[in-house]
Coordinates of C-alpha atoms in Angstrom, one line a residue:
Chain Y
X1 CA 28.0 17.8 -14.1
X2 CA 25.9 15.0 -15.0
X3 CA 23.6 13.0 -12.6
X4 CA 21.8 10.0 -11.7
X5 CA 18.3 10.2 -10.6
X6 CA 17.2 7.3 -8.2
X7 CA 13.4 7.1 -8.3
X8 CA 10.6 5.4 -6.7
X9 CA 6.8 6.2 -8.1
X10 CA 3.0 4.8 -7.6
X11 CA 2.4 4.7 -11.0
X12 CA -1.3 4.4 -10.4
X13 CA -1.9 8.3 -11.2
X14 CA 0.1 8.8 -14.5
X15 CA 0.0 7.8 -17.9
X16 CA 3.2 6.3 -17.2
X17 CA 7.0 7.6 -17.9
X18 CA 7.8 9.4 -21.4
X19 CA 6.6 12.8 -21.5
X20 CA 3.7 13.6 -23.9
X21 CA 1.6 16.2 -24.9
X22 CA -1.9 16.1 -23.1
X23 CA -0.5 13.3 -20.4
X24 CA 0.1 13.9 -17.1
X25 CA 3.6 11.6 -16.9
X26 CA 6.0 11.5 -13.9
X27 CA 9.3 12.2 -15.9
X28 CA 7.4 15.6 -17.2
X29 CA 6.7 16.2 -13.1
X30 CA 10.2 15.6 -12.0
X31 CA 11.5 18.1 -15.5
X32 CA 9.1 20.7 -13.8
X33 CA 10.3 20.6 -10.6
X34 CA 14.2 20.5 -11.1
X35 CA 13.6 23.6 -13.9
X36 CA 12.1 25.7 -11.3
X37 CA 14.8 24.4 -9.1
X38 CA 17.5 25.3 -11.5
X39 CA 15.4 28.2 -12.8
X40 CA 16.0 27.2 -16.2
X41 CA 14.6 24.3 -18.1
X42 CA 16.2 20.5 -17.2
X43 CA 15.6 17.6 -19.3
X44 CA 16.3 14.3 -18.0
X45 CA 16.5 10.6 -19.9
X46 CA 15.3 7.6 -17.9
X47 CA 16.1 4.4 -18.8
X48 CA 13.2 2.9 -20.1
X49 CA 9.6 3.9 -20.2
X50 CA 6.9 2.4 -17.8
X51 CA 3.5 2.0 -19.3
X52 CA 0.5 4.1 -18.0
X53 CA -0.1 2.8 -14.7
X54 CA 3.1 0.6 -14.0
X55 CA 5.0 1.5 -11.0
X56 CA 8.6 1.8 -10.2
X57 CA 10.9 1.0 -7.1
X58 CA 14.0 2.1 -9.2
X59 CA 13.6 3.7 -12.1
X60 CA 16.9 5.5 -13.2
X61 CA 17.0 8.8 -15.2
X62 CA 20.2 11.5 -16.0
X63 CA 20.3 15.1 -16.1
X64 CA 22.6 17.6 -16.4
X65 CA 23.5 21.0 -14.4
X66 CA 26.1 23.4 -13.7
X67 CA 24.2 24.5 -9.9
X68 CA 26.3 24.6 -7.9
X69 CA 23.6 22.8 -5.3
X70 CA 25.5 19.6 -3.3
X71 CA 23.2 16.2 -4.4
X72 CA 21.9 16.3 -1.2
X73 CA 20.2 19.1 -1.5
X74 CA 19.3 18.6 -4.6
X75 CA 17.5 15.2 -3.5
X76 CA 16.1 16.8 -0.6
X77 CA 14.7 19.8 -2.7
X78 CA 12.9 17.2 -5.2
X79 CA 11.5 15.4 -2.6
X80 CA 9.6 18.1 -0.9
X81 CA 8.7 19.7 -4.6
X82 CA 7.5 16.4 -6.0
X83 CA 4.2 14.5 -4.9
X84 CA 3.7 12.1 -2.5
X85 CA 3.9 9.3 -5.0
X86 CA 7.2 10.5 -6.9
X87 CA 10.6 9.9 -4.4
X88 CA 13.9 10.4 -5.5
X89 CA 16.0 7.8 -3.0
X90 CA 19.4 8.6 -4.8
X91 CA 21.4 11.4 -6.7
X92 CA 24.6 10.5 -7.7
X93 CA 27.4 12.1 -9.8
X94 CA 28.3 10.4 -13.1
X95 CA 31.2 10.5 -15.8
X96 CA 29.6 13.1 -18.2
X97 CA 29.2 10.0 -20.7
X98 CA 27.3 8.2 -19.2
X99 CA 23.4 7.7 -20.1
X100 CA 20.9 6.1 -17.8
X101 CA 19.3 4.2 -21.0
X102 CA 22.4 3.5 -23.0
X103 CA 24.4 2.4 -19.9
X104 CA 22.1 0.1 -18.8
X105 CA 22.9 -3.4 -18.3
X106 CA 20.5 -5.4 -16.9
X107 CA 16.5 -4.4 -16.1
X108 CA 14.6 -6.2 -13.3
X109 CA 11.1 -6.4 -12.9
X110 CA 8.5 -7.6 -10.5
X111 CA 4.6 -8.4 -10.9
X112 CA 3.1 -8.8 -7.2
X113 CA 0.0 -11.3 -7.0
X114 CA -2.2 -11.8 -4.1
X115 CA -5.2 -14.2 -3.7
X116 CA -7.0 -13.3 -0.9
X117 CA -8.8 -9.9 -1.0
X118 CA -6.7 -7.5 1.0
X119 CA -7.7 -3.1 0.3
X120 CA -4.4 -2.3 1.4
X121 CA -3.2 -4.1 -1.9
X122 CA -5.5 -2.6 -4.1
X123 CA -3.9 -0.9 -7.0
X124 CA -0.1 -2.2 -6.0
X125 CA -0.8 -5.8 -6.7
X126 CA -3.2 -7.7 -9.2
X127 CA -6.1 -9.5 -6.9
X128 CA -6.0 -13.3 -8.4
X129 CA -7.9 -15.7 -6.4
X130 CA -8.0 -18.6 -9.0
X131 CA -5.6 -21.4 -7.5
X132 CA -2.2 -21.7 -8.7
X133 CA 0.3 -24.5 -8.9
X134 CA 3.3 -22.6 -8.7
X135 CA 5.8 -25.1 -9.0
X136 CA 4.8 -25.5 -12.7
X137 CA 4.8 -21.9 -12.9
X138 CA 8.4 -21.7 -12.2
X139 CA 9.5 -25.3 -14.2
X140 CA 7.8 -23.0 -17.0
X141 CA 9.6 -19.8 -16.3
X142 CA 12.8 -21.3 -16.5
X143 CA 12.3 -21.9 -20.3
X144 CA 12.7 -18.3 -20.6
X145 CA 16.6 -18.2 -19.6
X146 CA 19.2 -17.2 -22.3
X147 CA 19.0 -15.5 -25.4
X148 CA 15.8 -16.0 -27.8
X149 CA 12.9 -14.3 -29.5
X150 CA 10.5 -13.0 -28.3
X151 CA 8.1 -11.6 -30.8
X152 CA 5.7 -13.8 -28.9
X153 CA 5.5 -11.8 -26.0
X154 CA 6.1 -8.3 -27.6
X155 CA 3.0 -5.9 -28.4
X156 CA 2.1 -6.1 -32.4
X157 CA 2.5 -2.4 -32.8
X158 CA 6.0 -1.8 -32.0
X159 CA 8.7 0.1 -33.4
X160 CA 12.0 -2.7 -32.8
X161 CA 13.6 -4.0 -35.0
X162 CA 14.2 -7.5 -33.6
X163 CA 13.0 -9.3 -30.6
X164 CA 15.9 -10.6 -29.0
X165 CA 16.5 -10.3 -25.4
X166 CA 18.8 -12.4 -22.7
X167 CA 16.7 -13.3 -19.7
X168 CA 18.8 -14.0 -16.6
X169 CA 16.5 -14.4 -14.0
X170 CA 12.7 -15.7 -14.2
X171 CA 11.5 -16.8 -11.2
X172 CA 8.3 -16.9 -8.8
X173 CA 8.9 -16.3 -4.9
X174 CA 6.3 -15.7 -1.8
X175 CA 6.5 -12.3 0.1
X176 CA 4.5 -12.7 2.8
X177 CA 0.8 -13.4 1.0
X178 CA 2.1 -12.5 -2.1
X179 CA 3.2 -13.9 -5.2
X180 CA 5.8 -12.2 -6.6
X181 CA 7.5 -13.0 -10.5
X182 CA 10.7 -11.7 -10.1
X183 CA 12.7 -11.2 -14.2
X184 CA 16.1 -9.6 -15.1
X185 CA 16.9 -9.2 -18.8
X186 CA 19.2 -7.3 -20.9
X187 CA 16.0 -5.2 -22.1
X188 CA 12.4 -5.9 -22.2
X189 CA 10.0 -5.4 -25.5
X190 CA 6.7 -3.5 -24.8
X191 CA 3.9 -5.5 -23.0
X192 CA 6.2 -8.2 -22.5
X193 CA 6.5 -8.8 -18.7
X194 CA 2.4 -8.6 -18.8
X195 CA 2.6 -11.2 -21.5
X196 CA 5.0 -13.6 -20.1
X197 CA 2.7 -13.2 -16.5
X198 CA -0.6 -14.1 -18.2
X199 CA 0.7 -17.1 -20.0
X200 CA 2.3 -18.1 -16.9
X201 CA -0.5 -17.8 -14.9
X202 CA -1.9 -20.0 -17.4
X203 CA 0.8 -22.2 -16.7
X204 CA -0.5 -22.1 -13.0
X205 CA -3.9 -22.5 -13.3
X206 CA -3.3 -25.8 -16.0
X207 CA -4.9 -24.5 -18.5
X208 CA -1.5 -24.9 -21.0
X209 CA 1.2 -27.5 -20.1
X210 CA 4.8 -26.6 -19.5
X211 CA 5.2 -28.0 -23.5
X212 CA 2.3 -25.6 -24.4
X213 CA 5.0 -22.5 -23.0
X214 CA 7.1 -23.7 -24.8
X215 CA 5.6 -24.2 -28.4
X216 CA 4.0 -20.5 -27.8
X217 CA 7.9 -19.0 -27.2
X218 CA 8.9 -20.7 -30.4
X219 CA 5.7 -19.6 -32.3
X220 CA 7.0 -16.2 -32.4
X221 CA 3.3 -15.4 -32.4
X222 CA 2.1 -12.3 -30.4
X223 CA -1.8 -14.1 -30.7
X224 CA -0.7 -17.7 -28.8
X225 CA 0.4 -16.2 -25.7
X226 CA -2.4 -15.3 -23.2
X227 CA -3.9 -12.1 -22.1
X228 CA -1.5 -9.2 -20.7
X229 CA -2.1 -9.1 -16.9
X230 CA -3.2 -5.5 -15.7
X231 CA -0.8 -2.7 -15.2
X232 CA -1.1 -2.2 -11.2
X233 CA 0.9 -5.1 -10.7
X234 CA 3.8 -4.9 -12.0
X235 CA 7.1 -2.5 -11.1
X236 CA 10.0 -1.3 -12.5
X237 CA 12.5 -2.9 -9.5
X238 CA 16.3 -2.1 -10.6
X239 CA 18.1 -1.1 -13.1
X240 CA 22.2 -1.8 -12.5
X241 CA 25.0 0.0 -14.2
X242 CA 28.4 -0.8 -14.3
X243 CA 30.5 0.6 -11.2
X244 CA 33.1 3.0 -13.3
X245 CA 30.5 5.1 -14.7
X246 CA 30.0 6.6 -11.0
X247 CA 32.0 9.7 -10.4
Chain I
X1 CA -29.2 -15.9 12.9
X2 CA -27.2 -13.4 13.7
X3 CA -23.7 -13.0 12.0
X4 CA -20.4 -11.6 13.1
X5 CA -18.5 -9.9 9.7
X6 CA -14.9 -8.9 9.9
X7 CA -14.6 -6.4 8.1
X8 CA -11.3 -5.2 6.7
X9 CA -11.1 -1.5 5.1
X10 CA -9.0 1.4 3.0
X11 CA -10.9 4.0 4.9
X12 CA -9.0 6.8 1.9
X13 CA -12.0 7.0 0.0
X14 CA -14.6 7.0 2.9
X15 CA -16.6 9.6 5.1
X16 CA -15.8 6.8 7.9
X17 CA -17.7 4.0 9.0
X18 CA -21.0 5.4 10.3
X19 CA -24.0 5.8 7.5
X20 CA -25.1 9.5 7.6
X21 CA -27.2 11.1 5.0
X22 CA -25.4 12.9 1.6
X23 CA -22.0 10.8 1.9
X24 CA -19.9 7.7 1.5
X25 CA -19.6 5.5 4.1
X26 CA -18.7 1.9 4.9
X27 CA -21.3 1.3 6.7
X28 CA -23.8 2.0 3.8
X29 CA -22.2 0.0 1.2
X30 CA -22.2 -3.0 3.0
X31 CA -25.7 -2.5 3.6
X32 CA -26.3 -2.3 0.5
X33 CA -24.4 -5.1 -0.5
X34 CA -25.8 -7.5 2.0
X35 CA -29.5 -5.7 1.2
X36 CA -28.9 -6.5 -2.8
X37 CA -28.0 -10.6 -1.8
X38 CA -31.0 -10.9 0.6
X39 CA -33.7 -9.1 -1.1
X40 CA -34.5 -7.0 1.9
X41 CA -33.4 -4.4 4.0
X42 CA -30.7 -5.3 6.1
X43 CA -28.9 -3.3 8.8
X44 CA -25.9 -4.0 10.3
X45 CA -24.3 -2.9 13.8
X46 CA -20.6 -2.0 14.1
X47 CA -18.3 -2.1 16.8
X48 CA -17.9 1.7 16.7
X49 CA -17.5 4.3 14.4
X50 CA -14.0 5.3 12.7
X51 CA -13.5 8.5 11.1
X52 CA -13.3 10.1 8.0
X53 CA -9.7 8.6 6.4
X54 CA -9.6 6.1 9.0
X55 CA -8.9 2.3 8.1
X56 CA -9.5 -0.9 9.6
X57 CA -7.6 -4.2 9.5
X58 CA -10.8 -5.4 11.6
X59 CA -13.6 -3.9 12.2
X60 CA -16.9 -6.0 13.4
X61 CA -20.4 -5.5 12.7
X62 CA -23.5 -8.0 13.4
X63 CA -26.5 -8.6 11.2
X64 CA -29.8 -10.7 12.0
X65 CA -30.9 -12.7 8.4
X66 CA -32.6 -15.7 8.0
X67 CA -31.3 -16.6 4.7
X68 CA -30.6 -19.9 3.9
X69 CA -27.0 -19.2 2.5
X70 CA -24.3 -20.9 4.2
X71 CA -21.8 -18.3 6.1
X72 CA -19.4 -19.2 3.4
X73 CA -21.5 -17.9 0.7
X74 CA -22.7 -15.3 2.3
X75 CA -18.8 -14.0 2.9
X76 CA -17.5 -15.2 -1.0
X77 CA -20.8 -12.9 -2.4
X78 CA -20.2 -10.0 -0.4
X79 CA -16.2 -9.9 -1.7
X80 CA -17.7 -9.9 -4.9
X81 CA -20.4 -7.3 -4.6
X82 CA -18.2 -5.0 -2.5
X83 CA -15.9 -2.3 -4.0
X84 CA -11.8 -3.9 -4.2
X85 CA -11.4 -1.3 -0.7
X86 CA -13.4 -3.4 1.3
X87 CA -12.8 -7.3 2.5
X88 CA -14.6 -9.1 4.6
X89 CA -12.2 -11.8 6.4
X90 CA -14.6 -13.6 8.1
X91 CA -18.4 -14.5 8.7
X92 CA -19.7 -16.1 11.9
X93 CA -22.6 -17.5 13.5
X94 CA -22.9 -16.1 17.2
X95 CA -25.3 -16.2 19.8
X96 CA -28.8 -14.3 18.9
X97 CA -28.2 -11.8 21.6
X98 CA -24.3 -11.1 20.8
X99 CA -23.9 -7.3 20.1
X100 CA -20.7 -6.0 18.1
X101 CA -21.0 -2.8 20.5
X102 CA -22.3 -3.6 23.5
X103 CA -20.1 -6.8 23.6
X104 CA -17.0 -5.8 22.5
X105 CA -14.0 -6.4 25.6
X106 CA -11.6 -4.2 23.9
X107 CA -10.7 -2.6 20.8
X108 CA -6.9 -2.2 19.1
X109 CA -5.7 0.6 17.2
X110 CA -2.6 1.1 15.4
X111 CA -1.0 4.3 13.9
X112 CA 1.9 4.0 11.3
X113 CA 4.4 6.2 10.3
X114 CA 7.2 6.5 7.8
X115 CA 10.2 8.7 7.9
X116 CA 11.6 8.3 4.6
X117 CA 9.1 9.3 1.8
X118 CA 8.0 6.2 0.2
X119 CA 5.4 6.5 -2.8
X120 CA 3.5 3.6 -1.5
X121 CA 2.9 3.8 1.6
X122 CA 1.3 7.6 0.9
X123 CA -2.3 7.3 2.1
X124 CA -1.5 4.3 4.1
X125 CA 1.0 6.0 6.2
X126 CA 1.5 9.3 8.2
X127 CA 5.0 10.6 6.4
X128 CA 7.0 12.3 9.4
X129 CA 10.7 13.1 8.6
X130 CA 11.6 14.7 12.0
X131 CA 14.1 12.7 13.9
X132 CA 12.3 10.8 17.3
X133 CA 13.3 9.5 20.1
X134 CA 11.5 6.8 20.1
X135 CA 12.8 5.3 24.0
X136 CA 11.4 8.2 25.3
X137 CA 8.2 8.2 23.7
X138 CA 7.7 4.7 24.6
X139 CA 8.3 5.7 28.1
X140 CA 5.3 8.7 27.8
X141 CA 3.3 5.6 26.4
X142 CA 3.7 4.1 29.7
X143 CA 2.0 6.8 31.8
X144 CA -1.3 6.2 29.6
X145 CA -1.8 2.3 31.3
X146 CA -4.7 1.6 33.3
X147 CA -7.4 3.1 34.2
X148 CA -7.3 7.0 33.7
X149 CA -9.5 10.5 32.5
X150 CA -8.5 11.3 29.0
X151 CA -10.5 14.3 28.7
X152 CA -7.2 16.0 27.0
X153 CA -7.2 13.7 24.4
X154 CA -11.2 13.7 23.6
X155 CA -12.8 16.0 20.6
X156 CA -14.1 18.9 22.8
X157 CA -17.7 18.2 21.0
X158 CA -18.3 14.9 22.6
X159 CA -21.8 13.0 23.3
X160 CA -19.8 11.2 26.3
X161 CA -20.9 11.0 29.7
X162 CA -16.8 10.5 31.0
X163 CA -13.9 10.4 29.7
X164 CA -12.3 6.9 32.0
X165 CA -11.0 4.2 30.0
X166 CA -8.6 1.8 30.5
X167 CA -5.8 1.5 28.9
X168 CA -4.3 -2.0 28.5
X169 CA -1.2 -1.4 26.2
X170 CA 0.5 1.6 24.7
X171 CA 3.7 0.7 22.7
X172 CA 6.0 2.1 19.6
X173 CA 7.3 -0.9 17.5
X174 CA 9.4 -1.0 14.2
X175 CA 7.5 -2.7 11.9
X176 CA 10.4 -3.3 8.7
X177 CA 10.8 1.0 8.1
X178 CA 7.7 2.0 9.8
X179 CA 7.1 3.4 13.4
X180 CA 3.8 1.7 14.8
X181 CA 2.3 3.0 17.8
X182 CA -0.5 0.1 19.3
X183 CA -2.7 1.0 21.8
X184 CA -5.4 -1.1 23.2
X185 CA -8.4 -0.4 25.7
X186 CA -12.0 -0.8 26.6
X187 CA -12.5 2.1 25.2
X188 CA -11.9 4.7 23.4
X189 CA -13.1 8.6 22.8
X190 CA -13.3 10.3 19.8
X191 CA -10.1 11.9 18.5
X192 CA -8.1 10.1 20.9
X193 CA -5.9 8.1 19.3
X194 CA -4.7 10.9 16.9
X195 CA -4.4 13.2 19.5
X196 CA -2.6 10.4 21.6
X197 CA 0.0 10.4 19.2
X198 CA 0.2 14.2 18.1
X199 CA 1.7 14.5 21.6
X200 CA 3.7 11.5 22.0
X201 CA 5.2 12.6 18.5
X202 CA 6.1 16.2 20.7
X203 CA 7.8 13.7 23.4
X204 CA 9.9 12.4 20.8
X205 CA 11.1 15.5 18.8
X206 CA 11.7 16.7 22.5
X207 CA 9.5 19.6 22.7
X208 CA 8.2 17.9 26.0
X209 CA 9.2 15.8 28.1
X210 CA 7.9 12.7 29.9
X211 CA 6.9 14.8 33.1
X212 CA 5.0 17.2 30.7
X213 CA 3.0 14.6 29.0
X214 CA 1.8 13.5 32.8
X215 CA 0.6 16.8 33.4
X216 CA -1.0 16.9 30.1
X217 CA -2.9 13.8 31.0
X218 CA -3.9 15.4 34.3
X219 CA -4.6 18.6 33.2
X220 CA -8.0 17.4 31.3
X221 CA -8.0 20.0 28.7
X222 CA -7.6 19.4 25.1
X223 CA -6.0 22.1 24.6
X224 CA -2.4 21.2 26.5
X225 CA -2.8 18.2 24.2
X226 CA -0.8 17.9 20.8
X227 CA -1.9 18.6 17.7
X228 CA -4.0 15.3 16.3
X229 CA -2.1 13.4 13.8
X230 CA -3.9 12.8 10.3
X231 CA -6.5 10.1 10.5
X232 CA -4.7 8.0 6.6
X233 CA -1.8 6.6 9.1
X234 CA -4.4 5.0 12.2
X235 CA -6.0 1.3 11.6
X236 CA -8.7 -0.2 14.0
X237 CA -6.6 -3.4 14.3
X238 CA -9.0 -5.4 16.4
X239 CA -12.2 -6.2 18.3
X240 CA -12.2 -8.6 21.2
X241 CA -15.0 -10.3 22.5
X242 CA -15.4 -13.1 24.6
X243 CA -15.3 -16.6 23.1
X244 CA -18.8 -17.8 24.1
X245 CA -20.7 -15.4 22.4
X246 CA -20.1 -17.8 19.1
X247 CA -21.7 -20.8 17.9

């Protein structure tokens, strides 16, 4: 049978997702610990990667198995093999079709902000204490809805072939004292949440004008958007699937 | 003048509060700090000690400086020089004979705990799967109010002359998925809290009951006590002190 993986990681340990030689990554800790479950070797496919040091509230990764262990068990077994900072909050049976990168329909994202120093925040939120004016933040943000380019945002070295992507969501909301940018998209390109953040917070801080965003999204030009925000900041939040590909 | 700092800290990286020769403390680093902006020596006085792992939403220590700085500046320099694990929240002026010991009315603590594993609250929380009863732990709580011995929850190497303190609230509360337990006195010994909760935790996985824990108390000997909790889950949460010892 094939299954769903549900995870949430602190990404603040790894150098991120994708398994690769000489990098301690989580999707290489959770293939080690559901081989020696299985006593044979398990290879799973997330859904995306995360970046070295981005976290992830649901990240979403298949594997396949012929155990005969219930899910259950097989979720409570991961969770007491797996560090503290890798949970597995789901395992769910799906049509043996069904891929947990190919399937996916829709990505979410969040960058958390705070302003005030807080060490309970440190490493799972950026520490900003510039003043913002939000509001322009999110007149700004909504420029980003629909279906364009966005080379502008997208790391130089990257192996796509276009940068297209349909933003649904793009939006700034308060939780508690934090700042949160909340973005849903068909896909993402590399770097790009960090991208879109920093120029926003450029946005925010009046340095550029909501024209400015604008110009800088139709530039197509990686070099006009601002500096990537740090890594610690930002999490993978949802991936959704369609409903029929759950067994 | 002498200064009252609130101090906020992640206690995870940290041999406690108290300087002590050969390792890491708070204390020492914001010595340091406040020794670096003055150009002197500076010593500061804290409340009381916490332990090694413990953290603090707020702590209080005083200083004596007679920099020019305004209180403001002193605070906004310190954030700056201090590591991203330590805050301070808060720099007043108080009476020249205001002592963040001797002063103090009572003293807060609060000890968190998560029963789902959650890869960000790890260090910041004490992860406890067991099913509790919380009603009936909340009634235990109730037996530690007022004014009692606690020998059974002291360290057995203790400096102390008695073991009395009173106890002015003891009470589990659901704080969004985490248990709290906040507990407030005059006083407290060293160990206490942890072991405080070690044994409430035994009340609500029913290994005792609520008649057990009174004996416990009475019984004076550590060792009828639980087993002490692990110190990444407990938070000094507040000093009091009486309102005309500031300026």
């Amino acid at each position: 049978m094939r299954c769903f993986l549900e995870i949430a990681y602190n990404g603040s340990h790894y150098h991120g997702w994708q398994r690769q030689a000489n990098a301690h990554t989580v999707q290489e800790e959770i293939e080690q610990a559901l081989s020696r479950m299985m006593g044979q070797p398990v290879d799973i496919t997330g859904s995306g990667r995360t970046d070295t040091g981005v976290h992830a509230k649901q990240q979403v990764a298949h594997f396949d198995t012929d155990s005969s262990l219930a899910l259950e068990q097989i979720q409570y077994k991961l969770n007491a093999m797996l560090p503290p900072d890798i949970a597995i909050s789901a395992c769910r049976e799906v049509k043996s079709e069904a891929h947990a990168r190919f399937d996916a329909q829709e990505r979410g994202y969040h960058y958390y902000i705070h302003q005030k120093k807080d060490p309970f925040l440190d490493g799972q939120s950026y520490y900003f204490s510039q003043s913002l004016h939000v509001e322009l933040m999110n007149i700004a943000a909504e420029k980003l809805l629909g279906r364009q380019d966005f080379e502008s945002f997208s790391r130089v070295k990257t192996e796509v072939n276009n940068f297209i992507c349909e933003i649904f969501t793009a939006k700034w909301f308060w939780e508690n004292d934090q700042l949160v940018f909340n973005v849903r998209a068909n896909r993402f390109l590399r770097g790009m949440v960090r991208a879109l953040v920093g120029t926003l917070l450029e946005v925010g801080r009046e340095k550029l004008t909501v024209e400015d965003f604008v110009s800088i999204i139709a530039a197509k030009d990686r070099t006009k958007a601002g500096r990537a925000v740090p890594p610690h900041g930002l999490y993978l939040s949802e991936v959704q699937y369609l409903e029929d590909i759950y067994c």
